[in-house]
PDB file of C-alpha atoms in Angstrom:
ATOM      1  CA  MET A   1      -0.232  -0.304   0.194  1.00 46.00           C
ATOM      2  CA  THR A   2       0.868   3.289  -0.809  1.00 45.00           C
ATOM      3  CA  ALA A   3       1.115   6.481   1.637  1.00 46.00           C
ATOM      4  CA  ALA A   4      -1.787   8.156  -0.665  1.00 42.00           C
ATOM      5  CA  ALA A   5      -3.876   4.687   0.014  1.00 43.00           C
ATOM      6  CA  GLY A   6      -2.791   5.401   3.499  1.00 45.00           C
ATOM      7  CA  VAL A   7      -3.902   8.702   3.799  1.00 40.00           C
ATOM      8  CA  LEU A   8      -7.298   8.075   2.131  1.00 40.00           C
ATOM      9  CA  ALA A   9      -8.169   5.306   4.111  1.00 45.00           C
ATOM     10  CA  ALA A  10      -7.720   7.014   7.301  1.00 45.00           C
ATOM     11  CA  GLY A  11      -9.887   9.724   6.217  1.00 46.00           C
ATOM     12  CA  CYS A  12     -12.878   7.596   5.503  1.00 39.00           C
ATOM     13  CA  VAL A  13     -12.527   5.869   8.637  1.00 40.00           C
ATOM     14  CA  GLY A  14     -12.746   9.578   9.992  1.00 41.00           C
ATOM     15  CA  ILE A  15     -15.810  10.403   8.002  1.00 37.00           C
ATOM     16  CA  VAL A  16     -16.991   6.753   8.932  1.00 39.00           C
ATOM     17  CA  GLY A  17     -17.085   7.311  12.446  1.00 39.00           C
ATOM     18  CA  VAL A  18     -18.597  10.484  12.395  1.00 38.00           C
ATOM     19  CA  ALA A  19     -21.342   9.745  10.190  1.00 38.00           C
ATOM     20  CA  GLY A  20     -21.696   6.352  12.666  1.00 41.00           C
ATOM     21  CA  ALA A  21     -22.058   8.115  15.526  1.00 42.00           C
ATOM     22  CA  SER A  22     -24.309   6.435  18.289  1.00 44.00           C
ATOM     23  CA  PRO A  23     -28.050   7.849  18.473  1.00 45.00           C
ATOM     24  CA  HIS A  24     -27.813   8.309  22.088  1.00 43.00           C
ATOM     25  CA  GLU A  25     -25.501  11.057  21.849  1.00 44.00           C
ATOM     26  CA  GLY A  26     -27.754  12.850  19.638  1.00 44.00           C
ATOM     27  CA  THR A  27     -30.470  12.829  22.063  1.00 43.00           C
ATOM     28  CA  ALA A  28     -28.187  13.693  25.012  1.00 42.00           C
ATOM     29  CA  ASP A  29     -27.700  16.979  23.362  1.00 47.00           C
ATOM     30  CA  ASN A  30     -31.017  17.367  22.193  1.00 46.00           C
ATOM     31  CA  THR A  31     -32.448  17.449  26.084  1.00 42.00           C
ATOM     32  CA  VAL A  32     -29.936  19.994  26.896  1.00 41.00           C
ATOM     33  CA  ALA A  33     -30.703  22.089  24.230  1.00 42.00           C
ATOM     34  CA  THR A  34     -34.807  21.894  25.171  1.00 44.00           C
ATOM     35  CA  ALA A  35     -34.117  22.451  29.103  1.00 42.00           C
ATOM     36  CA  ALA A  36     -32.422  25.379  28.102  1.00 43.00           C
ATOM     37  CA  ALA A  37     -34.901  26.813  25.788  1.00 42.00           C
ATOM     38  CA  ALA A  38     -37.913  25.708  28.591  1.00 43.00           C
ATOM     39  CA  SER A  39     -35.580  27.816  31.291  1.00 45.00           C
ATOM     40  CA  THR A  40     -35.794  30.946  28.982  1.00 45.00           C
ATOM     41  CA  PRO A  41     -39.344  32.698  28.524  1.00 47.00           C
ATOM     42  CA  HIS A  42     -41.094  32.838  25.412  1.00 46.00           C
ATOM     43  CA  ALA A  43     -40.217  35.828  23.404  1.00 42.00           C
ATOM     44  CA  ALA A  44     -44.092  36.475  22.820  1.00 43.00           C
ATOM     45  CA  GLU A  45     -44.975  36.720  26.317  1.00 47.00           C
ATOM     46  CA  GLN A  46     -42.655  39.357  27.403  1.00 49.00           C
ATOM     47  CA  PRO A  47     -43.883  42.417  26.436  1.00 50.00           C
ATOM     48  CA  GLU A  48     -47.078  41.722  28.011  1.00 51.00           C
ATOM     49  CA  ALA A  49     -45.154  40.908  31.501  1.00 48.00           C
ATOM     50  CA  ALA A  50     -43.450  44.142  31.355  1.00 47.00           C
ATOM     51  CA  GLN A  51     -46.489  46.106  30.289  1.00 50.00           C
ATOM     52  CA  THR A  52     -48.758  44.649  33.449  1.00 47.00           C
ATOM     53  CA  TYR A  53     -45.202  45.720  35.395  1.00 47.00           C
ATOM     54  CA  ALA A  54     -45.202  49.198  34.051  1.00 47.00           C
ATOM     55  CA  ARG A  55     -48.747  49.886  34.795  1.00 51.00           C
ATOM     56  CA  GLN A  56     -48.476  48.571  38.781  1.00 51.00           C
ATOM     57  CA  VAL A  57     -45.111  50.747  39.013  1.00 49.00           C
ATOM     58  CA  PRO A  58     -45.600  54.616  38.754  1.00 52.00           C
ATOM     59  CA  ALA A  59     -42.847  56.428  36.704  1.00 53.00           C
ATOM     60  CA  PRO A  60     -40.169  57.652  38.902  1.00 54.00           C
ATOM     61  CA  GLY A  61     -40.626  61.513  40.247  1.00 53.00           C
ATOM     62  CA  GLY A  62     -44.358  60.518  40.014  1.00 51.00           C
ATOM     63  CA  THR A  63     -46.636  61.666  43.449  1.00 53.00           C
ATOM     64  CA  THR A  64     -49.795  59.729  43.779  1.00 56.00           C
ATOM     65  CA  LYS A  65     -52.157  62.102  45.087  1.00 60.00           C
ATOM     66  CA  PRO A  66     -55.609  60.554  47.035  1.00 58.00           C
ATOM     67  CA  PRO A  67     -59.045  61.416  45.663  1.00 59.00           C
ATOM     68  CA  THR A  68     -60.097  64.518  46.913  1.00 65.00           C
ATOM     69  CA  ARG A  69     -63.387  64.737  48.734  1.00 67.00           C
ATOM     70  CA  PRO A  70     -66.137  67.381  48.084  1.00 61.00           C
ATOM     71  CA  ARG A  71     -66.608  69.547  50.672  1.00 67.00           C
ATOM     72  CA  PRO A  72     -69.650  69.981  52.160  1.00 58.00           C
ATOM     73  CA  THR A  73     -71.447  73.285  51.428  1.00 60.00           C
ATOM     74  CA  ALA A  74     -73.353  74.779  54.280  1.00 57.00           C
ATOM     75  CA  THR A  75     -76.901  76.551  53.785  1.00 57.00           C
ATOM     76  CA  PRO A  76     -77.132  79.512  55.992  1.00 55.00           C
ATOM     77  CA  THR A  77     -80.326  79.404  57.696  1.00 60.00           C
ATOM     78  CA  ASN A  78     -82.298  82.654  57.306  1.00 62.00           C
ATOM     79  CA  PRO A  79     -83.970  83.319  60.333  1.00 57.00           C
ATOM     80  CA  PRO A  80     -87.772  83.524  59.528  1.00 56.00           C
ATOM     81  CA  ALA A  81     -89.664  86.420  58.190  1.00 58.00           C
ATOM     82  CA  ALA A  82     -91.829  88.282  60.765  1.00 56.00           C
ATOM     83  CA  THR A  83     -95.889  88.044  59.832  1.00 59.00           C
ATOM     84  CA  THR A  84     -97.056  89.874  62.912  1.00 64.00           C
ATOM     85  CA  LYS A  85     -97.146  93.239  62.584  1.00 66.00           C
ATOM     86  CA  PRO A  86     -97.104  95.909  65.463  1.00 63.00           C
ATOM     87  CA  PRO A  87    -100.481  97.073  65.984  1.00 65.00           C
ATOM     88  CA  GLN A  88    -100.978 101.002  64.564  1.00 69.00           C
ATOM     89  CA  PRO A  89    -101.855 103.163  66.963  1.00 61.00           C
ATOM     90  CA  PRO A  90    -105.448 105.107  65.960  1.00 60.00           C
ATOM     91  CA  GLN A  91    -105.246 107.543  63.305  1.00 63.00           C
ATOM     92  CA  PRO A  92    -107.037 110.786  64.438  1.00 54.00           C
ATOM     93  CA  SER A  93    -109.418 111.579  61.949  1.00 53.00           C
ATOM     94  CA  SER A  94    -110.084 114.829  60.606  1.00 49.00           C
ATOM     95  CA  THR A  95    -114.203 114.430  60.250  1.00 54.00           C
ATOM     96  CA  ALA A  96    -114.442 114.224  63.705  1.00 53.00           C
ATOM     97  CA  LYS A  97    -117.775 115.762  64.806  1.00 58.00           C
ATOM     98  CA  PRO A  98    -117.935 117.409  68.901  1.00 53.00           C
ATOM     99  CA  PRO A  99    -119.944 115.249  70.850  1.00 52.00           C
ATOM    100  CA  LYS A 100    -123.768 115.768  71.456  1.00 55.00           C
ATOM    101  CA  PRO A 101    -124.866 117.211  74.135  1.00 51.00           C
ATOM    102  CA  PRO A 102    -127.132 115.968  76.698  1.00 53.00           C
ATOM    103  CA  LYS A 103    -130.995 116.000  76.153  1.00 56.00           C
ATOM    104  CA  THR A 104    -132.072 119.339  77.805  1.00 56.00           C
ATOM    105  CA  ASP A 105    -135.945 119.171  76.793  1.00 61.00           C
ATOM    106  CA  GLY A 106    -138.344 120.077  79.693  1.00 77.00           C
ATOM    107  CA  LYS A 107    -137.654 121.795  83.052  1.00 91.00           C
ATOM    108  CA  HIS A 108    -134.374 121.135  85.273  1.00 95.00           C
ATOM    109  CA  THR A 109    -134.070 121.394  89.135  1.00 95.00           C
ATOM    110  CA  GLY A 110    -130.842 122.983  90.679  1.00 96.00           C
ATOM    111  CA  ARG A 111    -129.318 125.306  92.530  1.00 96.00           C
ATOM    112  CA  ALA A 112    -128.420 128.741  91.457  1.00 97.00           C
ATOM    113  CA  THR A 113    -124.760 130.670  92.415  1.00 96.00           C
ATOM    114  CA  PHE A 114    -123.015 133.527  91.207  1.00 95.00           C
ATOM    115  CA  HIS A 115    -119.792 134.635  89.890  1.00 93.00           C
ATOM    116  CA  SER A 116    -117.479 137.274  88.534  1.00 91.00           C
ATOM    117  CA  THR A 117    -117.503 137.018  84.795  1.00 93.00           C
ATOM    118  CA  GLY A 118    -114.775 137.714  82.197  1.00 94.00           C
ATOM    119  CA  LEU A 119    -113.522 135.512  79.020  1.00 94.00           C
ATOM    120  CA  GLY A 120    -115.874 132.143  78.700  1.00 94.00           C
ATOM    121  CA  THR A 121    -115.099 129.001  77.220  1.00 93.00           C
ATOM    122  CA  CYS A 122    -117.481 130.062  74.702  1.00 94.00           C
ATOM    123  CA  GLY A 123    -114.506 133.026  73.565  1.00 92.00           C
ATOM    124  CA  GLN A 124    -116.874 135.579  74.888  1.00 91.00           C
ATOM    125  CA  VAL A 125    -115.928 137.931  77.478  1.00 95.00           C
ATOM    126  CA  ASN A 126    -118.809 139.438  79.871  1.00 94.00           C
ATOM    127  CA  ASN A 127    -118.957 141.783  82.473  1.00 94.00           C
ATOM    128  CA  ASP A 128    -120.934 141.702  85.884  1.00 94.00           C
ATOM    129  CA  ARG A 129    -123.856 143.542  84.279  1.00 95.00           C
ATOM    130  CA  ASP A 130    -124.230 140.994  81.506  1.00 95.00           C
ATOM    131  CA  LEU A 131    -127.085 138.424  82.266  1.00 97.00           C
ATOM    132  CA  VAL A 132    -125.093 135.527  81.254  1.00 96.00           C
ATOM    133  CA  VAL A 133    -124.861 132.240  82.893  1.00 97.00           C
ATOM    134  CA  ALA A 134    -122.376 129.533  83.110  1.00 96.00           C
ATOM    135  CA  LEU A 135    -123.624 125.721  82.758  1.00 96.00           C
ATOM    136  CA  SER A 136    -121.793 122.241  84.289  1.00 95.00           C
ATOM    137  CA  SER A 137    -119.354 121.021  82.245  1.00 94.00           C
ATOM    138  CA  GLU A 138    -121.982 117.517  81.567  1.00 94.00           C
ATOM    139  CA  LEU A 139    -123.676 119.808  79.546  1.00 95.00           C
ATOM    140  CA  MET A 140    -120.692 121.618  77.939  1.00 93.00           C
ATOM    141  CA  PRO A 141    -118.789 119.143  76.147  1.00 91.00           C
ATOM    142  CA  GLY A 142    -116.534 120.208  73.307  1.00 88.00           C
ATOM    143  CA  TYR A 143    -115.241 123.375  72.736  1.00 86.00           C
ATOM    144  CA  PRO A 144    -116.799 125.463  71.705  1.00 89.00           C
ATOM    145  CA  SER A 145    -120.102 123.630  73.124  1.00 92.00           C
ATOM    146  CA  PRO A 146    -122.841 123.206  70.922  1.00 93.00           C
ATOM    147  CA  ASN A 147    -124.647 124.913  73.577  1.00 95.00           C
ATOM    148  CA  CYS A 148    -122.774 128.492  73.304  1.00 95.00           C
ATOM    149  CA  GLY A 149    -125.346 131.281  72.717  1.00 95.00           C
ATOM    150  CA  LYS A 150    -128.272 129.286  74.100  1.00 95.00           C
ATOM    151  CA  LYS A 151    -130.622 131.283  76.254  1.00 96.00           C
ATOM    152  CA  ILE A 152    -132.438 129.468  79.172  1.00 96.00           C
ATOM    153  CA  ARG A 153    -134.971 130.821  81.276  1.00 96.00           C
ATOM    154  CA  VAL A 154    -135.013 130.437  84.996  1.00 97.00           C
ATOM    155  CA  SER A 155    -137.497 130.729  87.700  1.00 96.00           C
ATOM    156  CA  TYR A 156    -137.037 131.248  91.409  1.00 96.00           C
ATOM    157  CA  LYS A 157    -140.001 131.504  93.736  1.00 94.00           C
ATOM    158  CA  GLY A 158    -142.057 133.572  91.136  1.00 93.00           C
ATOM    159  CA  LYS A 159    -139.171 135.432  89.672  1.00 95.00           C
ATOM    160  CA  SER A 160    -137.736 134.715  86.296  1.00 96.00           C
ATOM    161  CA  VAL A 161    -135.187 135.704  84.426  1.00 96.00           C
ATOM    162  CA  ASP A 162    -133.500 135.216  80.844  1.00 97.00           C
ATOM    163  CA  VAL A 163    -129.759 134.515  80.220  1.00 97.00           C
ATOM    164  CA  THR A 164    -127.650 133.886  77.764  1.00 97.00           C
ATOM    165  CA  VAL A 165    -124.926 130.484  77.758  1.00 97.00           C
ATOM    166  CA  THR A 166    -121.205 132.104  77.591  1.00 95.00           C
ATOM    167  CA  ASP A 167    -119.152 129.629  79.991  1.00 95.00           C
ATOM    168  CA  THR A 168    -118.755 126.550  81.820  1.00 95.00           C
ATOM    169  CA  SER A 169    -118.831 125.730  85.475  1.00 94.00           C
ATOM    170  CA  PRO A 170    -116.732 122.404  86.310  1.00 92.00           C
ATOM    171  CA  GLY A 171    -117.613 122.534  89.891  1.00 88.00           C
ATOM    172  CA  SER A 172    -121.541 122.747  89.489  1.00 92.00           C
ATOM    173  CA  GLY A 173    -123.198 119.550  89.191  1.00 94.00           C
ATOM    174  CA  ARG A 174    -125.503 118.601  86.283  1.00 95.00           C
ATOM    175  CA  TYR A 175    -128.317 121.057  86.530  1.00 96.00           C
ATOM    176  CA  ASP A 176    -127.071 123.751  88.862  1.00 97.00           C
ATOM    177  CA  LEU A 177    -126.037 127.142  87.301  1.00 96.00           C
ATOM    178  CA  ASP A 178    -123.248 129.707  87.829  1.00 96.00           C
ATOM    179  CA  LEU A 179    -125.032 132.940  87.032  1.00 97.00           C
ATOM    180  CA  SER A 180    -123.583 136.687  86.984  1.00 96.00           C
ATOM    181  CA  PRO A 181    -124.282 138.636  89.610  1.00 96.00           C
ATOM    182  CA  ALA A 182    -126.683 141.059  87.617  1.00 96.00           C
ATOM    183  CA  ALA A 183    -128.766 137.777  87.084  1.00 96.00           C
ATOM    184  CA  PHE A 184    -128.259 136.396  90.510  1.00 96.00           C
ATOM    185  CA  ASP A 185    -129.918 140.128  91.819  1.00 95.00           C
ATOM    186  CA  ARG A 186    -133.171 139.456  89.753  1.00 95.00           C
ATOM    187  CA  LEU A 187    -133.742 136.322  91.659  1.00 95.00           C
ATOM    188  CA  GLY A 188    -132.553 136.348  95.138  1.00 93.00           C
ATOM    189  CA  ASP A 189    -130.104 138.191  97.318  1.00 91.00           C
ATOM    190  CA  ARG A 190    -126.494 137.844  96.944  1.00 91.00           C
ATOM    191  CA  SER A 191    -126.180 137.533 100.837  1.00 91.00           C
ATOM    192  CA  GLN A 192    -127.593 133.928 100.603  1.00 89.00           C
ATOM    193  CA  GLY A 193    -124.797 132.612  98.491  1.00 90.00           C
ATOM    194  CA  VAL A 194    -126.705 129.999  97.191  1.00 94.00           C
ATOM    195  CA  LEU A 195    -130.403 129.689  95.573  1.00 95.00           C
ATOM    196  CA  TYR A 196    -131.914 125.965  96.278  1.00 96.00           C
ATOM    197  CA  GLY A 197    -134.765 124.754  94.313  1.00 94.00           C
ATOM    198  CA  VAL A 198    -134.591 127.075  90.905  1.00 96.00           C
ATOM    199  CA  THR A 199    -135.843 125.694  87.835  1.00 96.00           C
ATOM    200  CA  TRP A 200    -134.780 126.388  84.295  1.00 97.00           C
ATOM    201  CA  LYS A 201    -135.346 125.251  80.750  1.00 95.00           C
ATOM    202  CA  PHE A 202    -133.667 125.896  77.060  1.00 95.00           C
ATOM    203  CA  LEU A 203    -135.932 128.615  74.977  1.00 92.00           C
TER     204      LEU A 203
END
């Protein structure tokens, strides 16, 4: 055998040896490769896991604020409106009429006195020589009284005198008369001071 033939034969043996390797050796290599592949996550699943982690972990430097609760709004309570009005004082009437004097029809009986004359409640000035009379406050309502200027006839023990109403006598009784000195002299003596039981009536 030549040297060339020996080299060729050795090469063939190497090729045959590689080609004829045991099938178990290939299986072991495949098992190692499969285990390595199983320990590595699938490429298709990695992006979804990364996205889930990114949602759970806030970005660096960010702050998470709790939700703001709405503040209650207080509605001011207004005091109840007053519905009761205070009573109003009565307004004086511009058309008020003076009160009517009591009825004086017929004869009346009372006592007679005399007084010094002057300015009376009827607005008239008289003197002691005038035949005038002052009636009680009950018969002289208002100012001036409706009885101002009326004439009356006074009688006492058969004597009579006609006098004009010009004044008011606050201290006299309802049907008492307060005559002027001249009128009193027509009925009696001034020394008597008071004449009891005189009668009189309006004319």
